[in-house]
Coordinates of C-alpha atoms and ligand atoms in Angstrom, one line a residue:
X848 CA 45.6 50.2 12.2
X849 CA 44.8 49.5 8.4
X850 CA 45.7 52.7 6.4
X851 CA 41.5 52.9 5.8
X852 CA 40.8 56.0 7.0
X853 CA 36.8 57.0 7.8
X854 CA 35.4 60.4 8.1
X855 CA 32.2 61.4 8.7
X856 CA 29.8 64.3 9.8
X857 CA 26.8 64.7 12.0
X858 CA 25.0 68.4 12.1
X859 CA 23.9 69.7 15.5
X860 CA 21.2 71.3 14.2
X861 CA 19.0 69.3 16.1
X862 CA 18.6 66.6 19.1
X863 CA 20.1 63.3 17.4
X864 CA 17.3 60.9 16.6
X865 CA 17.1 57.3 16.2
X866 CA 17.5 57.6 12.4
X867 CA 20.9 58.7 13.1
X868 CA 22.3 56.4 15.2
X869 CA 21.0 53.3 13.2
X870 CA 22.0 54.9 9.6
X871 CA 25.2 56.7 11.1
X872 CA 26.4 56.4 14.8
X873 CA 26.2 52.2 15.0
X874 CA 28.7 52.1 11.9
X875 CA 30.8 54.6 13.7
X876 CA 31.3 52.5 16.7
X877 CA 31.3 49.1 14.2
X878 CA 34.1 50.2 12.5
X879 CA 36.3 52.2 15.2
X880 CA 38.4 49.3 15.7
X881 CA 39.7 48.4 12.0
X882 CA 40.0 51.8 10.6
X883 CA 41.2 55.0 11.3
X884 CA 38.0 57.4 12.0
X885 CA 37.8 61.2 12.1
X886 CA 34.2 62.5 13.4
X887 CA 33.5 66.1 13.1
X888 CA 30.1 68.1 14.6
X889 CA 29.7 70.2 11.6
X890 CA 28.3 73.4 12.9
X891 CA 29.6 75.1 9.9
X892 CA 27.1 72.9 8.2
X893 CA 23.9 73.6 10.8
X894 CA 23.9 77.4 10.2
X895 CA 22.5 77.1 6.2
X896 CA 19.6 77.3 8.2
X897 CA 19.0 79.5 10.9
X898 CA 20.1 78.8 14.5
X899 CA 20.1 80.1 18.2
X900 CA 23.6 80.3 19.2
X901 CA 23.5 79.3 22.6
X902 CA 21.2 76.2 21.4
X903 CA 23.7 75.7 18.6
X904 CA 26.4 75.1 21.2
X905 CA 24.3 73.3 23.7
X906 CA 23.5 70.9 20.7
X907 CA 27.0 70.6 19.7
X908 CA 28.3 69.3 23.1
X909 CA 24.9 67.1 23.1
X910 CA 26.1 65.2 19.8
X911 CA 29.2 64.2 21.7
X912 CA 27.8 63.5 24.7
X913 CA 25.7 61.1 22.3
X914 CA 28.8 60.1 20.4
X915 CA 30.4 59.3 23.9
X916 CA 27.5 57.1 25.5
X917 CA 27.1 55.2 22.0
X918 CA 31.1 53.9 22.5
X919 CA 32.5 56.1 20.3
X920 CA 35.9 56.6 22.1
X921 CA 37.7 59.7 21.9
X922 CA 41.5 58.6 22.4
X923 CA 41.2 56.1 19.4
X924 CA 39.0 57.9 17.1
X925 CA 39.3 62.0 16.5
X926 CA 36.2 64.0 17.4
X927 CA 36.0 67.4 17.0
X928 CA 33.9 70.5 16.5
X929 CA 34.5 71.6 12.4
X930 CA 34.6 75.7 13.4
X931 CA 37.5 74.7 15.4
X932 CA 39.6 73.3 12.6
X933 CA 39.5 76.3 10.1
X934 CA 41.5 74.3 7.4
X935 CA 37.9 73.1 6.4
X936 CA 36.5 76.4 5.1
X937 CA 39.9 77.1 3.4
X938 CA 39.2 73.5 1.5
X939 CA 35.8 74.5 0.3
X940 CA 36.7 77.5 -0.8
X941 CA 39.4 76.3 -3.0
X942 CA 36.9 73.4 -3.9
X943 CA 34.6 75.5 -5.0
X944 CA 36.8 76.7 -8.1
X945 CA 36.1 73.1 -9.1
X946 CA 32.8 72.0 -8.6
X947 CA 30.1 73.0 -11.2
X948 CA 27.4 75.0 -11.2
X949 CA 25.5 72.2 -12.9
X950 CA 26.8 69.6 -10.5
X951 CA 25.5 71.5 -7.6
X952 CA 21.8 71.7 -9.4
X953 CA 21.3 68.7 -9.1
X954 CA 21.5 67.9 -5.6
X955 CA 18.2 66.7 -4.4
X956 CA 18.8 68.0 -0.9
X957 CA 19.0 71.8 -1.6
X958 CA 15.8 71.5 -3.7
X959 CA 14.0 69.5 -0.7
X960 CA 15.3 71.9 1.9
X961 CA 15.2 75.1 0.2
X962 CA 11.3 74.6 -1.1
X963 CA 9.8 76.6 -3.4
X964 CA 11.3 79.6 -2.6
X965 CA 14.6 79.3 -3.9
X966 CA 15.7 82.6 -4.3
X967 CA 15.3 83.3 -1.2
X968 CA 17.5 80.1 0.6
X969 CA 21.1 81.3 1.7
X970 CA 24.0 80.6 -0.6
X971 CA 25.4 78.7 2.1
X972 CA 22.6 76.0 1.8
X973 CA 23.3 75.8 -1.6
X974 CA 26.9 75.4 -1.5
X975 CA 27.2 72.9 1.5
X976 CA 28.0 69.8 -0.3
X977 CA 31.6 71.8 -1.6
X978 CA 32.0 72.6 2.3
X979 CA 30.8 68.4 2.9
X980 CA 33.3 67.2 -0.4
X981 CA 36.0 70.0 2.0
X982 CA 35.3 67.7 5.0
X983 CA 36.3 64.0 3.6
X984 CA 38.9 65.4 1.3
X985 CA 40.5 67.3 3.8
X986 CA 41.6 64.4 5.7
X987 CA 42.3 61.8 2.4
X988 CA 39.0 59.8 3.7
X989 CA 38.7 56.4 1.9
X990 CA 35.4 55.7 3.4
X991 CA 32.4 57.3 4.2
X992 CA 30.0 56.2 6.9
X993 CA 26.4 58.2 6.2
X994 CA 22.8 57.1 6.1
X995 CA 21.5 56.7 2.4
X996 CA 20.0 59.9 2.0
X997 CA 23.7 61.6 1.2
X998 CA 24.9 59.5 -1.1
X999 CA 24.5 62.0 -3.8
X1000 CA 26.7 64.2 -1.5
X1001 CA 29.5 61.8 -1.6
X1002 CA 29.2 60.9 -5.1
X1003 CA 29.7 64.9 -5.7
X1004 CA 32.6 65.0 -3.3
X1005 CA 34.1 62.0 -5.8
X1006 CA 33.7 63.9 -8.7
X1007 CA 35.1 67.4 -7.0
X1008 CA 38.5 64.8 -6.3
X1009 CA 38.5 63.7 -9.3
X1010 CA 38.4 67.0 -11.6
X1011 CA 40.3 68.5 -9.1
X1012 CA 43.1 65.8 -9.6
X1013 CA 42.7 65.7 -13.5
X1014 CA 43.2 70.0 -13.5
X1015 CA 46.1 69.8 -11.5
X1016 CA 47.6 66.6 -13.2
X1017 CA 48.4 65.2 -9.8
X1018 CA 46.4 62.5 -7.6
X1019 CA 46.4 64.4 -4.4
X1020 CA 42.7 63.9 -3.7
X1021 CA 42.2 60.2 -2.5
X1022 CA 37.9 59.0 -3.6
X1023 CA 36.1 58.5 -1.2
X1024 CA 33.6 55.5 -0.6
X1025 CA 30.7 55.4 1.2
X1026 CA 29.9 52.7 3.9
X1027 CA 26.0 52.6 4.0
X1028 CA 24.6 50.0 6.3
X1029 CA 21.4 48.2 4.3
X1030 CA 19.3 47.4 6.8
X1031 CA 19.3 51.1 8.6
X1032 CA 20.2 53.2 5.7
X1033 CA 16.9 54.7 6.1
X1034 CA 15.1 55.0 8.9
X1035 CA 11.6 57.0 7.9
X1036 CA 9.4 59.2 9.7
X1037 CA 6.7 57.8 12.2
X1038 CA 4.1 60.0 10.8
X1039 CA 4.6 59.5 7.4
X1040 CA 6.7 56.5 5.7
X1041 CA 7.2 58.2 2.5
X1042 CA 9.4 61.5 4.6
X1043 CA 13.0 60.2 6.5
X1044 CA 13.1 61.1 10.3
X1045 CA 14.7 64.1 10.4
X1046 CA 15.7 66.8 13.1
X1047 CA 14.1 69.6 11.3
X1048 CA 11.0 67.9 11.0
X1049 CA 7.8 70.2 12.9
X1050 CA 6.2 67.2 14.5
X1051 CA 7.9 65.9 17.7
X1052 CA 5.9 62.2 17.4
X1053 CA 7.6 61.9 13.9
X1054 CA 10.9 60.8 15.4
X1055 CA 12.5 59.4 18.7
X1056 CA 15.1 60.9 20.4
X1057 CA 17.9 59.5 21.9
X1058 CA 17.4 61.1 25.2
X1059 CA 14.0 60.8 25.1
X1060 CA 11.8 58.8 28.3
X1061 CA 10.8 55.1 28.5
X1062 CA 7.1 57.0 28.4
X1063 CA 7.8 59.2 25.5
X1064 CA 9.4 55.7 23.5
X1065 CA 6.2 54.0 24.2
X1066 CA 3.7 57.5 23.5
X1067 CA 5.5 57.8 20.1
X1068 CA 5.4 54.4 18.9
X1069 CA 1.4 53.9 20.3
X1070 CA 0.9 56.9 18.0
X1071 CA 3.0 55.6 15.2
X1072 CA 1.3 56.0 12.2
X1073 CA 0.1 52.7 10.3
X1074 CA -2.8 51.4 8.8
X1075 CA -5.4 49.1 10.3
X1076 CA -4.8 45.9 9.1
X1077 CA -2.7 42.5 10.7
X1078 CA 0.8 42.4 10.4
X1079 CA 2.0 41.4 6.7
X1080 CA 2.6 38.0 6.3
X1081 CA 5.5 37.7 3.9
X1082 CA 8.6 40.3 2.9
X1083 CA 6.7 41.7 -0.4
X1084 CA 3.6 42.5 1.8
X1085 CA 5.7 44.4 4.3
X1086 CA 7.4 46.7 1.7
X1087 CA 4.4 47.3 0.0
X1088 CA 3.1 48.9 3.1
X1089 CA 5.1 51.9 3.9
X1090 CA 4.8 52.9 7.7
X1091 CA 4.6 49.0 9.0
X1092 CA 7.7 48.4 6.4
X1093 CA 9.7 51.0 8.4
X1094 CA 8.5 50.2 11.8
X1095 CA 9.7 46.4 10.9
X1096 CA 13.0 48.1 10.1
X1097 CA 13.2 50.0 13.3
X1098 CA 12.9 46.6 14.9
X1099 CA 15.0 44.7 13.3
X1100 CA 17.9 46.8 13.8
X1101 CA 17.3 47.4 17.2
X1102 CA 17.3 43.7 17.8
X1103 CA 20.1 42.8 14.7
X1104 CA 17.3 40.2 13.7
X1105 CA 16.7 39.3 10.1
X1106 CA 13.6 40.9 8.8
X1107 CA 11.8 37.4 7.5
X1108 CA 12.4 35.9 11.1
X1109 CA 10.5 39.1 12.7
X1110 CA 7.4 38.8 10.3
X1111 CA 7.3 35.3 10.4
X1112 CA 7.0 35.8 14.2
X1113 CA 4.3 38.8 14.2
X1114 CA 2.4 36.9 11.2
X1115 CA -1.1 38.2 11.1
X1116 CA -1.0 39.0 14.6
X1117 CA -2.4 42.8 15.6
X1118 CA 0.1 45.7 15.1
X1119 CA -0.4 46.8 18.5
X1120 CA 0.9 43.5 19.7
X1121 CA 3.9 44.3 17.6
X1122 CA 4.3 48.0 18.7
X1123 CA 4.2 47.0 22.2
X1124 CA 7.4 44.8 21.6
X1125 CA 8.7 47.2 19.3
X1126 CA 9.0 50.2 22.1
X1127 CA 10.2 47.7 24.3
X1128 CA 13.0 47.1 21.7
X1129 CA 13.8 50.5 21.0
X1130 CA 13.9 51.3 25.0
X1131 CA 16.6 48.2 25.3
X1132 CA 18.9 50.8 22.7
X1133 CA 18.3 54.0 23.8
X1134 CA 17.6 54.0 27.5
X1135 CA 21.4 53.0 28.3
X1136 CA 22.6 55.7 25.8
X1137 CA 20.8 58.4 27.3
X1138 CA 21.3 57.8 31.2
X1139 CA 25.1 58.3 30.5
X1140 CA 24.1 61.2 27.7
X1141 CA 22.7 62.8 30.6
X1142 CA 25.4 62.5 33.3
X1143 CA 27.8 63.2 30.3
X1144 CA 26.3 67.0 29.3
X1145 CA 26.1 67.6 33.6
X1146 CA 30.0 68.5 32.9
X1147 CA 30.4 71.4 30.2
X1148 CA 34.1 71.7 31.0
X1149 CA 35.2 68.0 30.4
X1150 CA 33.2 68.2 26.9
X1151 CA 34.6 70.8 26.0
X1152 CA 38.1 69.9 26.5
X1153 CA 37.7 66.5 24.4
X1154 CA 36.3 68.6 21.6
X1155 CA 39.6 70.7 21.9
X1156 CA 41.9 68.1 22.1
X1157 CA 40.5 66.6 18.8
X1158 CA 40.9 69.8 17.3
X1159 CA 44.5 70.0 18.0
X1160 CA 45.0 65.9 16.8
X1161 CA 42.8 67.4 13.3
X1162 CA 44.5 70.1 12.9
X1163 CA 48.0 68.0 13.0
X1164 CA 46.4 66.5 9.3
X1165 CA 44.7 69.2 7.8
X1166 CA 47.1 72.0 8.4
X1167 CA 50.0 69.3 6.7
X1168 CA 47.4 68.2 4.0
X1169 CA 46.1 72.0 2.8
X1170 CA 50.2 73.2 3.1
X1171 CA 50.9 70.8 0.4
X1172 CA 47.6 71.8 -1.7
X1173 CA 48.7 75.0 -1.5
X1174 CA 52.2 74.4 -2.8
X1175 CA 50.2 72.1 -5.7
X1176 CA 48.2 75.2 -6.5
X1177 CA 50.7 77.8 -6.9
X1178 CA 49.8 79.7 -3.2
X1179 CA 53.1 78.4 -1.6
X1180 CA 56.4 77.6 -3.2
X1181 CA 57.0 73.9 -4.4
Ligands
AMP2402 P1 22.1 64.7 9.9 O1 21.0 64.6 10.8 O2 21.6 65.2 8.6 O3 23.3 65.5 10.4 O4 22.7 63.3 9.6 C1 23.7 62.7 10.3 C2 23.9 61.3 9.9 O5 22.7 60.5 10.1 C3 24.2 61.1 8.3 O6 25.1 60.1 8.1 C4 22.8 60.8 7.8 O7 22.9 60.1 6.6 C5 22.3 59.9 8.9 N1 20.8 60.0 8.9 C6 20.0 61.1 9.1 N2 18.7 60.8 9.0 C7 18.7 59.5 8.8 C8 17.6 58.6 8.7 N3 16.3 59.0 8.8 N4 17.8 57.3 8.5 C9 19.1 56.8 8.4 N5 20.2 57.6 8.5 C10 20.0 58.9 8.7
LIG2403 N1 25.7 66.4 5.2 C1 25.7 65.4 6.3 C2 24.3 65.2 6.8 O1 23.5 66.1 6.8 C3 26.6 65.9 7.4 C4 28.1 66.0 7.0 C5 28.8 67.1 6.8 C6 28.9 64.9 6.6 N2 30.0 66.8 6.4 C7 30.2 65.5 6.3 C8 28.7 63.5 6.6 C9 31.2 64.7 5.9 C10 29.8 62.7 6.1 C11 31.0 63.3 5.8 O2 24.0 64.2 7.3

């Protein structure tokens, strides 16, 4: 093992959707092998926004179940649930006698998910990228595997570390960088290629599930929306037009082809010629993944006991890394 060591988060505030597991869950398992990697279901994070409980813990055993069919293993990675390792919130608080007000204004995901009515969003939406920053720093994370969209999180999680280090004269916080993977780093909505698929979005047909049907795959992609002309004919044609741009993504990381070898193949042919192969190429992903989700989440017991276990390897480093904070802060003696 390298002393690299990865960290990342995935919310189950939501069924994980294909966004996810080409911007997040494939560089999981990529990287499982070289590095050291720490993967936490942050359901600290999914109640900024309101949640049924027992969905909220129904979800979190399905992210593992996911994380488990994908070939995340659990004996050489840690995976655990973030409310069982309470060293986290202790982080954040402390963390959040660094960070700025002025840092935290200008995160673009509070303004997106908060809307217009600001005043009325919790404090805990607002303040989630100190419990995030909490998270990486917790474990001295080098890198960072997340879709695009929270960069800016892990940029502000840098600059926490680093004032934190410069206030305290010490280097205890190690930076962390992010691993973004190019070609999946954003996977869009399939109603609208200007939104990213998201779990919290209201339409069903804007994203595919990991667990959903061979029927649904091909429903949702038929419906996909696109406009009605061929399919582009060179790489500046295809970004230019949004929805077809993403759905060409989609492909090509299902099928880890190059993106000029699939339009040169689906040159000016019809997009429904194209969407036909394109479910098919989803379906080759996520049909295998959910057959053993499903057999996975028929046993509560054994999911529950791997998320255990990982909290007990977790809290072996966080307990050891916030004992010396504290001493470095003045809570404990030196
Ligand atoms: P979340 O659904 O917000 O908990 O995100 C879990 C992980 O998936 C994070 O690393 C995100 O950056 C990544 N992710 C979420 N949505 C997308 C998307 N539409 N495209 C690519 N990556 C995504
Ligand atoms: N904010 C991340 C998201 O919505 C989830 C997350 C929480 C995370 N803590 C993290 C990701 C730590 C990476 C590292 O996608």
């Amino acid at each position: 093992m390298s002393n690299k060591i990865i960290f990342s988060g995935v919310q189950p505030s939501g069924e994980i959707h294909l966004g996810n597991y080409l911007g997040a869950i494939t560089q999981f398992v990529k990287n499982q092998d070289s590095y050291s990697s720490i993967f936490s279901i942050v359901d600290l994070h999914a109640i900024t926004l309101p949640q049924d409980p027992d969905l909220l813990l129904q979800r979190s055993r399905e992210v593992l179940a996911i994380f488990l069919a994908s070939g995340l293993s659990h004996t050489k990675n840690i995976i655990f649930k973030q409310s069982e390792v309470p060293e986290h919130t202790q982080l954040s608080w402390i963390l959040s006698c660094t960070a700025r007000i002025g840092w935290l204004n200008r995160m673009t995901q509070f303004k997106d998910k908060a809307g217009k009515n600001r005043e009325n969003a919790s404090v805990g939406l607002y303040t989630y990228p100190i419990l995030m920053a909490a998270d990486i720093l917790l474990y001295k994370a080098t890198h960072v595997p997340v879709g695009d969209d929270q960069k800016q999180h892990l940029e502000l999680a840098r600059d926490i570390a680093h004032k934190f280090n410069t206030d305290y004269k010490s280097n205890f916080f190690i930076l962390p960088e992010p691993l973004i993977n190019k070609s999946s780093m954003r996977i869009m909505s399939l109603r609208d290629g200007s939104k990213k698929m998201s779990k919290s979005d209201i339409s069903d047909y804007s994203r595919v599930l990991m667990t959903d049907s061979n029927d649904e795959i091909h429903k949702k992609i038929k419906k996909a929306k696109t406009d009605s002309m061929k399919m582009p004919d060179s790489l500046e044609e295809a970004e230019s037009r949004l929805e077809i741009n993403n759905l060409l993504n989609i492909y090509c990381a299902c099928r880890n082809q190059d993106k000029k070898t699939t339009i040169a193949s689906y040159a000016s042919k019809e997009i429904s010629v194209f969407k036909k192969d394109l479910a098919e190429s989803i379906i080759s992903v996520v049909e295998p993944i959910s057959m053993e989700t499903n057999k996975l989440l028929d046993d509560h017991n054994y999911l529950d006991k791997v998320l255990s276990e990982g909290a007990l390897n977790a809290r072996k480093i966080s307990r050891k890394n916030l004992s010396e904070l504290y001493a470095l802060i003045g809570m404990i003696k030196r």
